[in-house]
């Protein structure tokens, strides 16, 4: 079970709800993923009027818990205001906090992120911060009251997979008790398995499923990969070795004269 802010979730996959070819495919993909939490961007959906009330109906009908996010916010003020609105709309204190600092890389503004996290946790929010893999920023977020950390593994939508495995490994080692969710940049199920094998608690992804040739099949593939990676981590993976080690015992082998 995945435990986040004291709540238990059967799946370790969190799924985004943007960019699907149709509402029906979104709905099927969420089901195929088995996701316990789905992210919804309050700002984009309500401002764009893309799907209006029908979108909210669909989301409610999925019967999956919603993690509203502050996607598209570029300042502390915007993010905090959006989080407060999300609390009213969804009647939950849970918020995925995104404060974008660079429009090209969609890199989080980690300074604004820490400030916004401090304000929101003081107001009783359960903050899920979208951050970089930076260890010191992670420490500041924990000091600000975050009980979950969500480092990217590559820029949002890039599908590059983990670019800095060493930093992710070191985050895991440094925060053994804090749930760590890799958020953004995963492109393939093998990427998800790779970070789960490092001992990450969960992954959050969107583009790799929504933009796949068959999003429903891809959602299922990611679900399996996440589970496999988690089981492998728990089972105890072998460390790579420099030298060959025979896997077949040589004692008692036949000798020829
Ligand atoms: C869905 C969501 O919350 C996104 O902000 C998230 O970062 C997804 O990233 P990818 O689209 O790269 O999976």
mmCIF file of C-alpha atoms and ligand atoms in Angstrom:
data_model
loop_
_atom_site.group_PDB
_atom_site.id
_atom_site.type_symbol
_atom_site.label_atom_id
_atom_site.label_comp_id
_atom_site.label_asym_id
_atom_site.label_seq_id
_atom_site.Cartn_x
_atom_site.Cartn_y
_atom_site.Cartn_z
ATOM 1 C CA UNK A 1 0.000 0.000 0.000
ATOM 2 C CA UNK A 2 1.124 3.494 -0.820
ATOM 3 C CA UNK A 3 0.651 5.862 2.124
ATOM 4 C CA UNK A 4 0.479 9.586 1.459
ATOM 5 C CA UNK A 5 -0.451 11.967 4.256
ATOM 6 C CA UNK A 6 -1.901 9.049 6.191
ATOM 7 C CA UNK A 7 -4.161 7.896 3.340
ATOM 8 C CA UNK A 8 -3.607 4.475 1.818
ATOM 9 C CA UNK A 9 -3.751 3.813 -1.926
ATOM 10 C CA UNK A 10 -3.626 0.398 -3.560
ATOM 11 C CA UNK A 11 -1.856 1.609 -6.714
ATOM 12 C CA UNK A 12 1.542 3.271 -6.956
ATOM 13 C CA UNK A 13 0.650 4.940 -10.234
ATOM 14 C CA UNK A 14 -0.767 8.470 -10.341
ATOM 15 C CA UNK A 15 -2.113 9.608 -13.684
ATOM 16 C CA UNK A 16 -2.642 12.991 -15.321
ATOM 17 C CA UNK A 17 -5.861 13.713 -17.211
ATOM 18 C CA UNK A 18 -4.690 16.121 -19.948
ATOM 19 C CA UNK A 19 -4.168 15.653 -23.682
ATOM 20 C CA UNK A 20 -6.145 12.445 -24.275
ATOM 21 C CA UNK A 21 -7.639 12.003 -27.739
ATOM 22 C CA UNK A 22 -11.164 11.832 -26.303
ATOM 23 C CA UNK A 23 -13.008 11.770 -22.979
ATOM 24 C CA UNK A 24 -13.877 8.096 -23.555
ATOM 25 C CA UNK A 25 -10.208 7.185 -24.004
ATOM 26 C CA UNK A 26 -9.269 9.176 -20.908
ATOM 27 C CA UNK A 27 -11.853 7.266 -18.943
ATOM 28 C CA UNK A 28 -10.691 3.863 -20.224
ATOM 29 C CA UNK A 29 -7.033 4.744 -19.678
ATOM 30 C CA UNK A 30 -7.659 5.710 -16.057
ATOM 31 C CA UNK A 31 -9.413 2.388 -15.511
ATOM 32 C CA UNK A 32 -6.663 0.415 -17.253
ATOM 33 C CA UNK A 33 -3.997 2.174 -15.174
ATOM 34 C CA UNK A 34 -5.689 1.273 -11.895
ATOM 35 C CA UNK A 35 -4.533 4.714 -10.711
ATOM 36 C CA UNK A 36 -5.437 5.639 -7.165
ATOM 37 C CA UNK A 37 -5.105 9.353 -7.737
ATOM 38 C CA UNK A 38 -5.622 11.415 -10.871
ATOM 39 C CA UNK A 39 -4.368 14.937 -11.298
ATOM 40 C CA UNK A 40 -6.608 17.668 -12.633
ATOM 41 C CA UNK A 41 -5.465 21.155 -13.484
ATOM 42 C CA UNK A 42 -8.079 23.444 -12.035
ATOM 43 C CA UNK A 43 -6.723 26.506 -13.795
ATOM 44 C CA UNK A 44 -6.496 25.077 -17.283
ATOM 45 C CA UNK A 45 -9.840 23.334 -17.256
ATOM 46 C CA UNK A 46 -11.838 26.131 -15.730
ATOM 47 C CA UNK A 47 -10.146 28.917 -17.685
ATOM 48 C CA UNK A 48 -10.018 27.214 -21.053
ATOM 49 C CA UNK A 49 -13.589 25.975 -20.961
ATOM 50 C CA UNK A 50 -12.295 23.140 -23.149
ATOM 51 C CA UNK A 51 -14.713 20.608 -21.880
ATOM 52 C CA UNK A 52 -16.636 22.619 -19.306
ATOM 53 C CA UNK A 53 -19.038 20.789 -17.047
ATOM 54 C CA UNK A 54 -18.782 17.604 -19.085
ATOM 55 C CA UNK A 55 -15.139 17.251 -18.066
ATOM 56 C CA UNK A 56 -15.970 17.527 -14.362
ATOM 57 C CA UNK A 57 -18.821 15.059 -14.801
ATOM 58 C CA UNK A 58 -16.436 12.596 -16.377
ATOM 59 C CA UNK A 59 -13.860 13.053 -13.622
ATOM 60 C CA UNK A 60 -16.469 12.541 -10.909
ATOM 61 C CA UNK A 61 -17.815 9.489 -12.717
ATOM 62 C CA UNK A 62 -14.401 7.807 -12.620
ATOM 63 C CA UNK A 63 -14.725 7.387 -8.879
ATOM 64 C CA UNK A 64 -10.989 7.936 -8.375
ATOM 65 C CA UNK A 65 -9.599 10.438 -5.910
ATOM 66 C CA UNK A 66 -8.555 13.746 -7.429
ATOM 67 C CA UNK A 67 -5.260 15.494 -6.844
ATOM 68 C CA UNK A 68 -5.923 19.029 -8.063
ATOM 69 C CA UNK A 69 -2.847 20.786 -9.323
ATOM 70 C CA UNK A 70 -1.689 24.323 -9.816
ATOM 71 C CA UNK A 71 -0.344 23.677 -13.326
ATOM 72 C CA UNK A 72 0.288 26.836 -15.304
ATOM 73 C CA UNK A 73 1.013 28.981 -12.238
ATOM 74 C CA UNK A 74 4.167 31.080 -12.357
ATOM 75 C CA UNK A 75 4.160 32.870 -9.021
ATOM 76 C CA UNK A 76 3.550 32.217 -5.335
ATOM 77 C CA UNK A 77 0.406 34.350 -5.444
ATOM 78 C CA UNK A 78 -1.081 32.531 -8.438
ATOM 79 C CA UNK A 79 -0.304 29.101 -7.007
ATOM 80 C CA UNK A 80 -1.665 29.884 -3.546
ATOM 81 C CA UNK A 81 -4.854 31.412 -4.965
ATOM 82 C CA UNK A 82 -5.355 28.437 -7.284
ATOM 83 C CA UNK A 83 -4.833 26.002 -4.404
ATOM 84 C CA UNK A 84 -7.442 27.813 -2.328
ATOM 85 C CA UNK A 85 -9.903 27.642 -5.223
ATOM 86 C CA UNK A 86 -9.195 23.934 -5.678
ATOM 87 C CA UNK A 87 -9.919 23.332 -2.014
ATOM 88 C CA UNK A 88 -13.371 24.835 -2.475
ATOM 89 C CA UNK A 89 -14.136 23.027 -5.723
ATOM 90 C CA UNK A 90 -12.966 19.577 -4.624
ATOM 91 C CA UNK A 91 -13.547 19.873 -0.886
ATOM 92 C CA UNK A 92 -10.057 18.541 -0.199
ATOM 93 C CA UNK A 93 -6.870 19.904 1.322
ATOM 94 C CA UNK A 94 -4.759 17.856 -1.092
ATOM 95 C CA UNK A 95 -2.906 19.921 -3.695
ATOM 96 C CA UNK A 96 -0.199 19.184 -6.219
ATOM 97 C CA UNK A 97 1.870 22.352 -6.086
ATOM 98 C CA UNK A 98 3.452 23.469 -9.351
ATOM 99 C CA UNK A 99 5.121 26.844 -9.709
ATOM 100 C CA UNK A 100 6.775 27.024 -13.102
ATOM 101 C CA UNK A 101 9.993 29.022 -13.299
ATOM 102 C CA UNK A 102 10.971 28.642 -16.932
ATOM 103 C CA UNK A 103 8.601 28.514 -19.857
ATOM 104 C CA UNK A 104 10.935 26.489 -22.105
ATOM 105 C CA UNK A 105 11.850 23.702 -19.708
ATOM 106 C CA UNK A 106 8.767 23.954 -17.460
ATOM 107 C CA UNK A 107 11.297 23.751 -14.681
ATOM 108 C CA UNK A 108 9.874 24.499 -11.242
ATOM 109 C CA UNK A 109 10.757 27.798 -9.592
ATOM 110 C CA UNK A 110 12.044 26.105 -6.471
ATOM 111 C CA UNK A 111 12.309 29.330 -4.458
ATOM 112 C CA UNK A 112 8.674 30.228 -5.095
ATOM 113 C CA UNK A 113 7.733 26.583 -4.570
ATOM 114 C CA UNK A 114 9.184 26.504 -1.046
ATOM 115 C CA UNK A 115 7.489 29.795 -0.185
ATOM 116 C CA UNK A 116 4.111 28.669 -1.517
ATOM 117 C CA UNK A 117 4.479 25.299 0.254
ATOM 118 C CA UNK A 118 5.122 27.079 3.543
ATOM 119 C CA UNK A 119 2.005 29.244 3.152
ATOM 120 C CA UNK A 120 -0.228 26.354 2.139
ATOM 121 C CA UNK A 121 0.899 23.885 4.803
ATOM 122 C CA UNK A 122 0.291 26.591 7.405
ATOM 123 C CA UNK A 123 -3.276 26.756 6.062
ATOM 124 C CA UNK A 124 -3.717 23.017 6.522
ATOM 125 C CA UNK A 125 -3.067 21.883 2.949
ATOM 126 C CA UNK A 126 -1.449 18.534 2.209
ATOM 127 C CA UNK A 127 1.109 19.739 -0.302
ATOM 128 C CA UNK A 128 2.483 17.492 -3.062
ATOM 129 C CA UNK A 129 5.331 19.638 -4.452
ATOM 130 C CA UNK A 130 6.515 19.206 -8.035
ATOM 131 C CA UNK A 131 10.231 19.873 -7.647
ATOM 132 C CA UNK A 132 13.624 19.125 -9.148
ATOM 133 C CA UNK A 133 15.937 16.378 -7.911
ATOM 134 C CA UNK A 134 17.882 18.936 -5.827
ATOM 135 C CA UNK A 135 18.570 17.606 -2.338
ATOM 136 C CA UNK A 136 18.749 20.973 -0.586
ATOM 137 C CA UNK A 137 15.458 22.128 -2.093
ATOM 138 C CA UNK A 138 13.947 18.840 -0.932
ATOM 139 C CA UNK A 139 15.168 19.554 2.599
ATOM 140 C CA UNK A 140 13.595 23.013 2.502
ATOM 141 C CA UNK A 141 10.302 21.545 1.308
ATOM 142 C CA UNK A 142 10.276 19.051 4.162
ATOM 143 C CA UNK A 143 11.069 21.881 6.590
ATOM 144 C CA UNK A 144 8.147 23.782 5.062
ATOM 145 C CA UNK A 145 5.859 20.920 6.067
ATOM 146 C CA UNK A 146 5.678 18.771 2.925
ATOM 147 C CA UNK A 147 5.225 15.090 3.789
ATOM 148 C CA UNK A 148 5.630 13.964 0.167
ATOM 149 C CA UNK A 149 8.253 14.973 -2.412
ATOM 150 C CA UNK A 150 7.683 14.797 -6.152
ATOM 151 C CA UNK A 151 10.952 15.295 -8.057
ATOM 152 C CA UNK A 152 10.940 15.369 -11.839
ATOM 153 C CA UNK A 153 13.117 12.874 -13.670
ATOM 154 C CA UNK A 154 13.146 14.961 -16.879
ATOM 155 C CA UNK A 155 11.203 17.972 -18.180
ATOM 156 C CA UNK A 156 7.411 17.614 -18.367
ATOM 157 C CA UNK A 157 6.324 16.023 -21.631
ATOM 158 C CA UNK A 158 9.895 15.231 -22.735
ATOM 159 C CA UNK A 159 9.534 11.447 -22.328
ATOM 160 C CA UNK A 160 13.297 11.288 -21.738
ATOM 161 C CA UNK A 161 13.141 9.149 -18.624
ATOM 162 C CA UNK A 162 15.499 9.491 -15.657
ATOM 163 C CA UNK A 163 18.293 11.899 -16.640
ATOM 164 C CA UNK A 164 19.990 11.947 -13.253
ATOM 165 C CA UNK A 165 19.696 8.562 -11.611
ATOM 166 C CA UNK A 166 22.451 9.364 -9.119
ATOM 167 C CA UNK A 167 20.522 12.345 -7.770
ATOM 168 C CA UNK A 168 17.313 10.325 -7.520
ATOM 169 C CA UNK A 169 19.196 7.548 -5.714
ATOM 170 C CA UNK A 170 20.683 10.038 -3.326
ATOM 171 C CA UNK A 171 17.248 11.574 -2.607
ATOM 172 C CA UNK A 172 15.968 8.108 -1.755
ATOM 173 C CA UNK A 173 18.903 7.492 0.552
ATOM 174 C CA UNK A 174 18.562 10.874 2.217
ATOM 175 C CA UNK A 175 14.819 10.660 2.883
ATOM 176 C CA UNK A 176 14.132 7.036 3.821
ATOM 177 C CA UNK A 177 10.873 7.936 5.570
ATOM 178 C CA UNK A 178 9.433 10.510 3.152
ATOM 179 C CA UNK A 179 7.249 9.166 0.333
ATOM 180 C CA UNK A 180 8.969 9.992 -2.960
ATOM 181 C CA UNK A 181 6.995 10.158 -6.207
ATOM 182 C CA UNK A 182 8.759 10.669 -9.521
ATOM 183 C CA UNK A 183 6.693 13.253 -11.356
ATOM 184 C CA UNK A 184 7.228 14.215 -14.992
ATOM 185 C CA UNK A 185 9.468 13.153 -17.826
ATOM 186 C CA UNK A 186 8.760 9.424 -17.908
ATOM 187 C CA UNK A 187 8.427 8.151 -21.465
ATOM 188 C CA UNK A 188 8.360 4.368 -21.247
ATOM 189 C CA UNK A 189 7.209 1.696 -18.852
ATOM 190 C CA UNK A 190 10.865 0.688 -18.434
ATOM 191 C CA UNK A 191 11.596 4.212 -17.122
ATOM 192 C CA UNK A 192 8.893 3.752 -14.501
ATOM 193 C CA UNK A 193 10.287 0.343 -13.536
ATOM 194 C CA UNK A 194 13.772 1.856 -13.298
ATOM 195 C CA UNK A 195 12.804 4.504 -10.741
ATOM 196 C CA UNK A 196 10.634 2.083 -8.793
ATOM 197 C CA UNK A 197 13.636 -0.260 -8.615
ATOM 198 C CA UNK A 198 15.499 2.597 -6.884
ATOM 199 C CA UNK A 199 12.911 2.404 -4.133
ATOM 200 C CA UNK A 200 10.689 5.276 -5.148
ATOM 201 C CA UNK A 201 7.201 4.965 -3.720
ATOM 202 C CA UNK A 202 5.202 5.880 -6.815
ATOM 203 C CA UNK A 203 5.243 7.638 -10.175
ATOM 204 C CA UNK A 204 3.060 10.336 -11.668
ATOM 205 C CA UNK A 205 2.812 10.580 -15.437
ATOM 206 C CA UNK A 206 0.592 11.928 -18.146
ATOM 207 C CA UNK A 207 2.046 12.551 -21.599
ATOM 208 C CA UNK A 208 3.498 9.080 -22.189
ATOM 209 C CA UNK A 209 0.034 7.580 -21.774
ATOM 210 C CA UNK A 210 -2.146 10.336 -23.248
ATOM 211 C CA UNK A 211 -0.016 10.660 -26.398
ATOM 212 C CA UNK A 212 0.643 6.954 -26.945
ATOM 213 C CA UNK A 213 -0.696 5.277 -30.061
ATOM 214 C CA UNK A 214 -3.029 3.328 -27.799
ATOM 215 C CA UNK A 215 -3.355 5.187 -24.482
ATOM 216 C CA UNK A 216 -5.461 2.473 -22.860
ATOM 217 C CA UNK A 217 -2.931 -0.276 -23.590
ATOM 218 C CA UNK A 218 -0.080 2.007 -22.527
ATOM 219 C CA UNK A 219 -1.810 2.791 -19.228
ATOM 220 C CA UNK A 220 -1.959 -0.940 -18.539
ATOM 221 C CA UNK A 221 1.697 -1.362 -19.491
ATOM 222 C CA UNK A 222 2.770 1.381 -17.078
ATOM 223 C CA UNK A 223 0.686 -0.162 -14.308
ATOM 224 C CA UNK A 224 2.509 -3.476 -14.742
ATOM 225 C CA UNK A 225 5.923 -1.807 -14.911
ATOM 226 C CA UNK A 226 5.329 0.188 -11.742
ATOM 227 C CA UNK A 227 4.284 -2.922 -9.888
ATOM 228 C CA UNK A 228 7.200 -4.961 -11.250
ATOM 229 C CA UNK A 229 9.713 -2.271 -10.275
ATOM 230 C CA UNK A 230 8.291 -2.054 -6.769
ATOM 231 C CA UNK A 231 8.296 -5.820 -6.255
ATOM 232 C CA UNK A 232 11.855 -6.022 -7.588
ATOM 233 C CA UNK A 233 13.033 -3.344 -5.146
ATOM 234 C CA UNK A 234 11.423 -5.146 -2.238
ATOM 235 C CA UNK A 235 12.845 -8.479 -3.374
ATOM 236 C CA UNK A 236 16.406 -7.100 -3.132
ATOM 237 C CA UNK A 237 18.223 -6.412 -6.383
ATOM 238 C CA UNK A 238 21.757 -7.577 -7.028
ATOM 239 C CA UNK A 239 24.358 -4.838 -7.262
ATOM 240 C CA UNK A 240 26.220 -4.846 -10.598
ATOM 241 C CA UNK A 241 29.739 -6.341 -10.366
ATOM 242 C CA UNK A 242 32.894 -5.677 -12.328
ATOM 243 C CA UNK A 243 33.960 -9.317 -12.498
ATOM 244 C CA UNK A 244 32.195 -12.357 -13.831
ATOM 245 C CA UNK A 245 30.812 -14.675 -11.178
ATOM 246 C CA UNK A 246 29.917 -18.195 -12.327
ATOM 247 C CA UNK A 247 26.252 -18.899 -11.869
ATOM 248 C CA UNK A 248 26.758 -22.649 -12.184
ATOM 249 C CA UNK A 249 28.649 -24.380 -9.348
ATOM 250 C CA UNK A 250 31.850 -26.035 -10.521
ATOM 251 C CA UNK A 251 32.378 -28.331 -7.537
ATOM 252 C CA UNK A 252 31.997 -31.978 -8.408
ATOM 253 C CA UNK A 253 32.135 -31.446 -12.144
ATOM 254 C CA UNK A 254 33.192 -34.333 -14.305
ATOM 255 C CA UNK A 255 36.918 -34.599 -15.056
ATOM 256 C CA UNK A 256 38.420 -36.100 -18.154
ATOM 257 C CA UNK A 257 41.822 -37.827 -18.217
HETATM 258 C C1 LIG B 1 -0.076 15.416 -14.903
HETATM 259 C C2 LIG B 1 0.793 16.328 -14.213
HETATM 260 O O1 LIG B 1 0.577 16.647 -13.084
HETATM 261 C C3 LIG B 1 1.943 16.854 -14.940
HETATM 262 O O2 LIG B 1 2.261 18.097 -14.427
HETATM 263 C C4 LIG B 1 3.070 15.914 -14.786
HETATM 264 O O3 LIG B 1 4.168 16.605 -14.456
HETATM 265 C C5 LIG B 1 3.221 14.987 -15.912
HETATM 266 O O4 LIG B 1 4.433 14.985 -16.619
HETATM 267 P P1 LIG B 1 4.550 14.103 -17.941
HETATM 268 O O5 LIG B 1 3.481 14.607 -18.855
HETATM 269 O O6 LIG B 1 5.932 14.336 -18.461
HETATM 270 O O7 LIG B 1 4.308 12.686 -17.556
#
